[in-house]
Each structure stands twice: as structure tokens, then as C-alpha cells.
Amino acid sequence: MRIAHIDGTSGLAGDMLLGAIVDAGLGAERLERLVAPLGLGSRFRLTVERVRRAGLAATRVRVHTAPDAPQPRSLAAMRALVAGTPLPPAVAERAVRVF
């Protein structure tokens, strides 16, 4: 089992965090499959690109949402969304704790 420590004490940019996870070996296709149980269907898509910031190269994953997708979602809405998935309870609990 691999374990990663993410120090988010000063905040995290979601696009760069997802990019780091993809760079660490998850892969963009796998990321899309993991998000599929949320039932968002065609209301979102991911784009993956290599970027350079302050001389450092990284992967950036952008989440594009359809105009009819609810934005932003409240914590209660996110909990309901996660609760409606077939995720194992421990995974769903961790997902909600991230928010």
C-alpha cells in the first residue's frame, strides 16, 4: 500500500492537487472512473495539461462543469451526493471529511 502525506496547512489548489495525484500514478482515466459513481454524467469533464509555474513543471487537472450544473455546492449537498453513491462507507466518510 502507498501512503501520501499532503500538507495543506496553507491551503490547496484543487487543480494542482488533482494534477499531483495524477502524476503520482493514478492516471486521468482512472480519476474519471472514480468520479463516475457520483452520477454527474455529462455535466462535467476533466482536462489534463502540463504547465510550468515559477520554473517548476507540473500537471494541472481542470474540472469543467456544464452551465446547468449546480455551483457552488453546500456541504449538505456534497454529503447527499456522496451518500447516494455505491462507495464503501469508509470511503464515503473520508470523502465527506475532505470537504
CSV table of N, CA, C and O in Angstrom, one decimal:
chain,number,residue,atom,x,y,z
A,1,MET,N,0.8,-1.2,0.0
A,1,MET,CA,0.0,0.0,0.0
A,1,MET,C,0.9,1.2,0.0
A,1,MET,O,1.9,1.3,0.7
A,2,ARG,N,0.5,2.2,-0.8
A,2,ARG,CA,1.2,3.5,-0.8
A,2,ARG,C,0.5,4.5,0.0
A,2,ARG,O,-0.8,4.5,0.0
A,3,ILE,N,1.2,5.3,0.7
A,3,ILE,CA,0.6,6.4,1.6
A,3,ILE,C,1.2,7.7,1.1
A,3,ILE,O,2.5,7.8,1.0
A,4,ALA,N,0.4,8.7,1.0
A,4,ALA,CA,0.9,10.0,0.6
A,4,ALA,C,0.5,11.0,1.8
A,4,ALA,O,-0.6,10.9,2.3
A,5,HIS,N,1.4,11.9,2.1
A,5,HIS,CA,1.1,12.9,3.1
A,5,HIS,C,1.0,14.2,2.3
A,5,HIS,O,1.9,14.6,1.6
A,6,ILE,N,-0.1,14.9,2.5
A,6,ILE,CA,-0.3,16.2,1.9
A,6,ILE,C,-0.5,17.2,3.0
A,6,ILE,O,-1.4,17.1,3.8
A,7,ASP,N,0.4,18.1,3.0
A,7,ASP,CA,0.4,19.2,4.0
A,7,ASP,C,-0.3,20.4,3.4
A,7,ASP,O,0.2,21.1,2.6
A,8,GLY,N,-1.6,20.5,3.8
A,8,GLY,CA,-2.4,21.6,3.3
A,8,GLY,C,-2.6,22.7,4.3
A,8,GLY,O,-3.6,23.4,4.2
A,9,THR,N,-1.7,22.9,5.2
A,9,THR,CA,-1.8,23.9,6.2
A,9,THR,C,-2.0,25.3,5.7
A,9,THR,O,-2.7,26.2,6.3
A,10,SER,N,-1.5,25.6,4.5
A,10,SER,CA,-1.7,27.0,4.0
A,10,SER,C,-2.6,27.0,2.8
A,10,SER,O,-2.6,27.9,2.0
A,11,GLY,N,-3.4,25.9,2.6
A,11,GLY,CA,-4.3,25.8,1.6
A,11,GLY,C,-3.9,24.9,0.4
A,11,GLY,O,-2.7,24.6,0.3
A,12,LEU,N,-4.8,24.5,-0.4
A,12,LEU,CA,-4.5,23.7,-1.6
A,12,LEU,C,-5.3,24.2,-2.8
A,12,LEU,O,-6.5,24.5,-2.6
A,13,ALA,N,-4.7,24.2,-3.9
A,13,ALA,CA,-5.4,24.5,-5.1
A,13,ALA,C,-5.9,23.1,-5.7
A,13,ALA,O,-5.1,22.2,-5.9
A,14,GLY,N,-7.2,23.0,-5.9
A,14,GLY,CA,-7.7,21.7,-6.3
A,14,GLY,C,-7.2,21.2,-7.6
A,14,GLY,O,-6.9,20.0,-7.8
A,15,ASP,N,-7.0,22.1,-8.6
A,15,ASP,CA,-6.5,21.7,-9.9
A,15,ASP,C,-5.1,21.1,-9.8
A,15,ASP,O,-4.7,20.1,-10.4
A,16,MET,N,-4.3,21.7,-9.0
A,16,MET,CA,-2.9,21.2,-8.8
A,16,MET,C,-2.8,20.0,-7.9
A,16,MET,O,-2.0,19.1,-8.2
A,17,LEU,N,-3.7,19.9,-6.9
A,17,LEU,CA,-3.7,18.7,-6.1
A,17,LEU,C,-4.1,17.5,-7.0
A,17,LEU,O,-3.5,16.4,-6.9
A,18,LEU,N,-5.2,17.6,-7.8
A,18,LEU,CA,-5.6,16.6,-8.7
A,18,LEU,C,-4.4,16.2,-9.6
A,18,LEU,O,-4.2,15.1,-9.9
A,19,GLY,N,-3.7,17.2,-10.1
A,19,GLY,CA,-2.6,17.0,-11.0
A,19,GLY,C,-1.5,16.2,-10.3
A,19,GLY,O,-0.9,15.3,-10.9
A,20,ALA,N,-1.2,16.5,-9.1
A,20,ALA,CA,-0.2,15.8,-8.3
A,20,ALA,C,-0.6,14.3,-8.1
A,20,ALA,O,0.2,13.4,-8.2
A,21,ILE,N,-1.9,14.1,-7.9
A,21,ILE,CA,-2.4,12.8,-7.7
A,21,ILE,C,-2.2,12.0,-9.0
A,21,ILE,O,-1.8,10.8,-9.1
A,22,VAL,N,-2.5,12.6,-10.2
A,22,VAL,CA,-2.4,12.0,-11.5
A,22,VAL,C,-0.9,11.7,-11.7
A,22,VAL,O,-0.5,10.6,-12.1
A,23,ASP,N,0.0,12.7,-11.4
A,23,ASP,CA,1.4,12.5,-11.6
A,23,ASP,C,1.9,11.4,-10.7
A,23,ASP,O,2.9,10.7,-11.1
A,24,ALA,N,1.3,11.2,-9.5
A,24,ALA,CA,1.8,10.1,-8.6
A,24,ALA,C,1.4,8.7,-9.1
A,24,ALA,O,1.8,7.7,-8.5
A,25,GLY,N,0.6,8.7,-10.2
A,25,GLY,CA,0.3,7.4,-10.7
A,25,GLY,C,-1.1,7.0,-10.9
A,25,GLY,O,-1.4,5.9,-11.4
A,26,LEU,N,-2.0,7.8,-10.4
A,26,LEU,CA,-3.4,7.5,-10.6
A,26,LEU,C,-3.9,7.4,-12.0
A,26,LEU,O,-4.6,6.5,-12.4
A,27,GLY,N,-3.5,8.4,-12.8
A,27,GLY,CA,-3.9,8.5,-14.2
A,27,GLY,C,-5.2,9.2,-14.4
A,27,GLY,O,-6.1,9.0,-13.6
A,28,ALA,N,-5.3,10.0,-15.4
A,28,ALA,CA,-6.6,10.8,-15.6
A,28,ALA,C,-7.8,9.9,-15.9
A,28,ALA,O,-8.9,10.1,-15.4
A,29,GLU,N,-7.6,8.8,-16.7
A,29,GLU,CA,-8.7,7.9,-17.0
A,29,GLU,C,-9.3,7.2,-15.7
A,29,GLU,O,-10.5,7.1,-15.5
A,30,ARG,N,-8.4,6.8,-14.8
A,30,ARG,CA,-8.8,6.2,-13.6
A,30,ARG,C,-9.5,7.2,-12.7
A,30,ARG,O,-10.5,6.9,-12.1
A,31,LEU,N,-9.0,8.5,-12.7
A,31,LEU,CA,-9.7,9.5,-11.9
A,31,LEU,C,-11.1,9.7,-12.4
A,31,LEU,O,-12.0,9.8,-11.6
A,32,GLU,N,-11.3,9.7,-13.7
A,32,GLU,CA,-12.7,9.9,-14.3
A,32,GLU,C,-13.6,8.7,-13.9
A,32,GLU,O,-14.7,8.9,-13.6
A,33,ARG,N,-13.0,7.5,-13.9
A,33,ARG,CA,-13.8,6.3,-13.5
A,33,ARG,C,-14.2,6.4,-12.0
A,33,ARG,O,-15.2,6.0,-11.6
A,34,LEU,N,-13.3,6.9,-11.2
A,34,LEU,CA,-13.5,7.0,-9.7
A,34,LEU,C,-14.6,8.1,-9.4
A,34,LEU,O,-15.4,7.9,-8.5
A,35,VAL,N,-14.7,9.1,-10.3
A,35,VAL,CA,-15.8,10.1,-10.1
A,35,VAL,C,-17.1,9.7,-10.7
A,35,VAL,O,-18.2,10.2,-10.3
A,36,ALA,N,-17.1,8.7,-11.6
A,36,ALA,CA,-18.3,8.3,-12.2
A,36,ALA,C,-19.5,7.9,-11.3
A,36,ALA,O,-20.6,8.2,-11.6
A,37,PRO,N,-19.2,7.2,-10.1
A,37,PRO,CA,-20.4,6.9,-9.2
A,37,PRO,C,-21.1,8.1,-8.7
A,37,PRO,O,-22.2,7.9,-8.1
A,38,LEU,N,-20.5,9.3,-8.8
A,38,LEU,CA,-21.2,10.5,-8.3
A,38,LEU,C,-22.4,10.8,-9.2
A,38,LEU,O,-23.3,11.7,-8.8
A,39,GLY,N,-22.5,10.2,-10.4
A,39,GLY,CA,-23.7,10.4,-11.2
A,39,GLY,C,-23.8,11.8,-11.9
A,39,GLY,O,-24.8,12.3,-12.2
A,40,LEU,N,-22.6,12.4,-12.1
A,40,LEU,CA,-22.6,13.7,-12.7
A,40,LEU,C,-22.7,13.6,-14.2
A,40,LEU,O,-23.0,14.6,-14.9
A,41,GLY,N,-22.5,12.5,-14.8
A,41,GLY,CA,-22.7,12.2,-16.2
A,41,GLY,C,-21.9,13.2,-17.1
A,41,GLY,O,-20.8,13.5,-16.9
A,42,SER,N,-22.6,13.8,-18.0
A,42,SER,CA,-22.0,14.8,-19.0
A,42,SER,C,-22.0,16.2,-18.4
A,42,SER,O,-21.6,17.1,-19.1
A,43,ARG,N,-22.3,16.4,-17.1
A,43,ARG,CA,-22.3,17.7,-16.6
A,43,ARG,C,-20.9,18.2,-16.2
A,43,ARG,O,-20.7,19.3,-15.7
A,44,PHE,N,-19.9,17.3,-16.4
A,44,PHE,CA,-18.5,17.7,-16.1
A,44,PHE,C,-17.6,17.0,-17.0
A,44,PHE,O,-17.9,15.9,-17.6
A,45,ARG,N,-16.4,17.5,-17.2
A,45,ARG,CA,-15.3,16.9,-17.9
A,45,ARG,C,-14.0,17.4,-17.3
A,45,ARG,O,-13.9,18.4,-16.7
A,46,LEU,N,-13.0,16.5,-17.5
A,46,LEU,CA,-11.7,16.9,-17.0
A,46,LEU,C,-10.8,17.1,-18.1
A,46,LEU,O,-10.8,16.4,-19.2
A,47,THR,N,-9.9,18.1,-18.0
A,47,THR,CA,-8.8,18.3,-18.9
A,47,THR,C,-7.5,18.2,-18.1
A,47,THR,O,-7.4,18.7,-17.0
A,48,VAL,N,-6.5,17.5,-18.7
A,48,VAL,CA,-5.2,17.3,-18.1
A,48,VAL,C,-4.2,18.0,-19.0
A,48,VAL,O,-4.1,17.8,-20.2
A,49,GLU,N,-3.3,18.8,-18.4
A,49,GLU,CA,-2.3,19.5,-19.1
A,49,GLU,C,-1.0,19.7,-18.3
A,49,GLU,O,-1.1,19.8,-17.1
A,50,ARG,N,0.1,19.7,-19.0
A,50,ARG,CA,1.4,20.0,-18.3
A,50,ARG,C,1.5,21.5,-18.3
A,50,ARG,O,1.3,22.2,-19.3
A,51,VAL,N,1.9,22.1,-17.2
A,51,VAL,CA,2.1,23.5,-17.0
A,51,VAL,C,3.5,23.8,-16.4
A,51,VAL,O,4.1,22.9,-15.8
A,52,ARG,N,3.9,25.0,-16.5
A,52,ARG,CA,5.1,25.5,-15.9
A,52,ARG,C,4.8,26.7,-15.1
A,52,ARG,O,4.3,27.7,-15.6
A,53,ARG,N,5.1,26.7,-13.8
A,53,ARG,CA,4.9,27.8,-12.9
A,53,ARG,C,6.2,28.1,-12.1
A,53,ARG,O,6.7,27.2,-11.5
A,54,ALA,N,6.7,29.3,-12.2
A,54,ALA,CA,7.9,29.7,-11.5
A,54,ALA,C,9.0,28.7,-11.7
A,54,ALA,O,9.8,28.4,-10.8
A,55,GLY,N,9.2,28.2,-12.9
A,55,GLY,CA,10.3,27.4,-13.3
A,55,GLY,C,10.0,25.9,-12.9
A,55,GLY,O,10.9,25.1,-13.1
A,56,LEU,N,8.9,25.6,-12.3
A,56,LEU,CA,8.6,24.2,-12.0
A,56,LEU,C,7.5,23.6,-12.9
A,56,LEU,O,6.5,24.3,-13.2
A,57,ALA,N,7.7,22.4,-13.4
A,57,ALA,CA,6.8,21.7,-14.2
A,57,ALA,C,5.8,20.9,-13.4
A,57,ALA,O,6.2,20.3,-12.3
A,58,ALA,N,4.5,20.9,-13.8
A,58,ALA,CA,3.5,20.1,-13.0
A,58,ALA,C,2.4,19.7,-13.9
A,58,ALA,O,2.3,20.2,-15.1
A,59,THR,N,1.5,18.9,-13.4
A,59,THR,CA,0.3,18.5,-14.2
A,59,THR,C,-0.8,19.3,-13.5
A,59,THR,O,-1.0,19.4,-12.3
A,60,ARG,N,-1.7,19.8,-14.4
A,60,ARG,CA,-2.9,20.5,-13.9
A,60,ARG,C,-4.1,19.8,-14.4
A,60,ARG,O,-4.2,19.5,-15.6
A,61,VAL,N,-5.0,19.5,-13.5
A,61,VAL,CA,-6.3,18.9,-13.9
A,61,VAL,C,-7.4,19.9,-13.7
A,61,VAL,O,-7.6,20.3,-12.5
A,62,ARG,N,-8.1,20.3,-14.7
A,62,ARG,CA,-9.2,21.3,-14.6
A,62,ARG,C,-10.5,20.5,-14.7
A,62,ARG,O,-10.6,19.6,-15.5
A,63,VAL,N,-11.4,20.9,-13.8
A,63,VAL,CA,-12.8,20.4,-13.8
A,63,VAL,C,-13.7,21.4,-14.5
A,63,VAL,O,-13.8,22.5,-14.0
A,64,HIS,N,-14.2,21.0,-15.6
A,64,HIS,CA,-15.1,21.9,-16.4
A,64,HIS,C,-16.6,21.4,-16.1
A,64,HIS,O,-16.8,20.2,-16.3
A,65,THR,N,-17.4,22.3,-15.7
A,65,THR,CA,-18.8,21.9,-15.5
A,65,THR,C,-19.8,22.6,-16.5
A,65,THR,O,-19.5,23.6,-17.1
A,66,ALA,N,-20.9,21.9,-16.8
A,66,ALA,CA,-21.9,22.4,-17.7
A,66,ALA,C,-22.6,23.6,-17.1
A,66,ALA,O,-22.7,23.7,-15.8
A,67,PRO,N,-23.1,24.5,-17.9
A,67,PRO,CA,-23.8,25.6,-17.3
A,67,PRO,C,-25.0,25.3,-16.4
A,67,PRO,O,-25.3,26.0,-15.5
A,68,ASP,N,-25.6,24.1,-16.6
A,68,ASP,CA,-26.7,23.8,-15.8
A,68,ASP,C,-26.3,23.0,-14.5
A,68,ASP,O,-27.2,22.7,-13.7
A,69,ALA,N,-25.0,22.8,-14.3
A,69,ALA,CA,-24.6,22.1,-13.1
A,69,ALA,C,-24.7,23.0,-11.9
A,69,ALA,O,-24.3,24.2,-12.0
A,70,PRO,N,-25.2,22.6,-10.8
A,70,PRO,CA,-25.3,23.5,-9.6
A,70,PRO,C,-23.9,23.9,-9.1
A,70,PRO,O,-23.1,23.1,-8.9
A,71,GLN,N,-23.8,25.2,-8.9
A,71,GLN,CA,-22.5,25.7,-8.4
A,71,GLN,C,-22.8,26.9,-7.5
A,71,GLN,O,-23.6,27.7,-7.8
A,72,PRO,N,-22.1,27.1,-6.4
A,72,PRO,CA,-21.3,26.1,-5.8
A,72,PRO,C,-22.2,25.2,-4.9
A,72,PRO,O,-23.4,25.5,-4.7
A,73,ARG,N,-21.7,24.1,-4.5
A,73,ARG,CA,-22.5,23.1,-3.7
A,73,ARG,C,-22.2,23.4,-2.2
A,73,ARG,O,-21.1,23.6,-1.9
A,74,SER,N,-23.2,23.3,-1.4
A,74,SER,CA,-23.1,23.4,0.0
A,74,SER,C,-22.5,22.1,0.6
A,74,SER,O,-22.5,21.0,-0.1
A,75,LEU,N,-22.1,22.1,1.8
A,75,LEU,CA,-21.6,20.9,2.4
A,75,LEU,C,-22.7,19.9,2.5
A,75,LEU,O,-22.5,18.7,2.3
A,76,ALA,N,-23.9,20.3,2.8
A,76,ALA,CA,-25.1,19.4,2.9
A,76,ALA,C,-25.3,18.8,1.5
A,76,ALA,O,-25.6,17.6,1.5
A,77,ALA,N,-25.2,19.5,0.5
A,77,ALA,CA,-25.4,19.0,-0.9
A,77,ALA,C,-24.3,18.0,-1.2
A,77,ALA,O,-24.6,16.9,-1.8
A,78,MET,N,-23.1,18.2,-0.8
A,78,MET,CA,-22.0,17.3,-1.1
A,78,MET,C,-22.2,16.0,-0.3
A,78,MET,O,-21.9,14.9,-0.8
A,79,ARG,N,-22.6,16.1,1.0
A,79,ARG,CA,-22.9,14.9,1.8
A,79,ARG,C,-24.0,14.1,1.1
A,79,ARG,O,-23.8,12.9,1.0
A,80,ALA,N,-25.0,14.7,0.6
A,80,ALA,CA,-26.1,14.0,0.0
A,80,ALA,C,-25.6,13.3,-1.3
A,80,ALA,O,-26.0,12.2,-1.6
A,81,LEU,N,-24.8,14.0,-2.1
A,81,LEU,CA,-24.3,13.5,-3.3
A,81,LEU,C,-23.4,12.2,-3.0
A,81,LEU,O,-23.6,11.2,-3.7
A,82,VAL,N,-22.5,12.3,-2.0
A,82,VAL,CA,-21.7,11.2,-1.7
A,82,VAL,C,-22.5,10.0,-1.1
A,82,VAL,O,-22.3,8.9,-1.4
A,83,ALA,N,-23.5,10.4,-0.3
A,83,ALA,CA,-24.4,9.3,0.3
A,83,ALA,C,-25.1,8.5,-0.7
A,83,ALA,O,-25.5,7.4,-0.5
A,84,GLY,N,-25.4,9.1,-1.9
A,84,GLY,CA,-26.2,8.5,-2.9
A,84,GLY,C,-25.3,7.6,-3.9
A,84,GLY,O,-25.8,7.2,-4.9
A,85,THR,N,-24.1,7.4,-3.5
A,85,THR,CA,-23.2,6.6,-4.4
A,85,THR,C,-23.0,5.2,-3.8
A,85,THR,O,-23.3,5.0,-2.7
A,86,PRO,N,-22.5,4.3,-4.7
A,86,PRO,CA,-22.2,3.0,-4.2
A,86,PRO,C,-20.8,2.9,-3.5
A,86,PRO,O,-20.3,1.8,-3.4
A,87,LEU,N,-20.3,4.0,-3.1
A,87,LEU,CA,-19.0,3.9,-2.4
A,87,LEU,C,-19.0,3.2,-1.1
A,87,LEU,O,-20.0,3.2,-0.4
A,88,PRO,N,-18.0,2.4,-0.8
A,88,PRO,CA,-17.9,1.8,0.6
A,88,PRO,C,-18.1,2.9,1.6
A,88,PRO,O,-17.6,4.0,1.5
A,89,PRO,N,-18.7,2.6,2.8
A,89,PRO,CA,-19.0,3.6,3.8
A,89,PRO,C,-17.7,4.3,4.3
A,89,PRO,O,-17.7,5.5,4.5
A,90,ALA,N,-16.6,3.6,4.4
A,90,ALA,CA,-15.4,4.2,4.9
A,90,ALA,C,-14.9,5.2,3.9
A,90,ALA,O,-14.4,6.3,4.2
A,91,VAL,N,-15.0,4.9,2.6
A,91,VAL,CA,-14.5,5.8,1.5
A,91,VAL,C,-15.5,7.0,1.5
A,91,VAL,O,-15.0,8.2,1.4
A,92,ALA,N,-16.8,6.8,1.6
A,92,ALA,CA,-17.7,7.9,1.6
A,92,ALA,C,-17.5,8.9,2.8
A,92,ALA,O,-17.5,10.1,2.6
A,93,GLU,N,-17.2,8.3,3.9
A,93,GLU,CA,-16.9,9.1,5.1
A,93,GLU,C,-15.7,10.0,4.9
A,93,GLU,O,-15.7,11.1,5.2
A,94,ARG,N,-14.6,9.4,4.4
A,94,ARG,CA,-13.4,10.2,4.1
A,94,ARG,C,-13.7,11.3,3.1
A,94,ARG,O,-13.1,12.4,3.2
A,95,ALA,N,-14.4,10.9,2.1
A,95,ALA,CA,-14.7,11.9,1.1
A,95,ALA,C,-15.5,13.1,1.7
A,95,ALA,O,-15.1,14.3,1.4
A,96,VAL,N,-16.4,12.9,2.5
A,96,VAL,CA,-17.1,14.0,3.2
A,96,VAL,C,-16.2,14.8,4.1
A,96,VAL,O,-16.3,16.0,4.2
A,97,ARG,N,-15.3,14.1,4.8
A,97,ARG,CA,-14.4,14.8,5.7
A,97,ARG,C,-13.5,15.7,4.9
A,97,ARG,O,-13.0,16.7,5.5
A,98,VAL,N,-13.2,15.4,3.7
A,98,VAL,CA,-12.3,16.3,2.9
A,98,VAL,C,-13.0,17.7,2.7
A,98,VAL,O,-12.3,18.7,2.8
A,99,PHE,N,-14.3,17.7,2.6
A,99,PHE,CA,-15.0,18.9,2.4
A,99,PHE,C,-15.1,19.7,3.7
A,99,PHE,O,-15.1,20.9,3.8
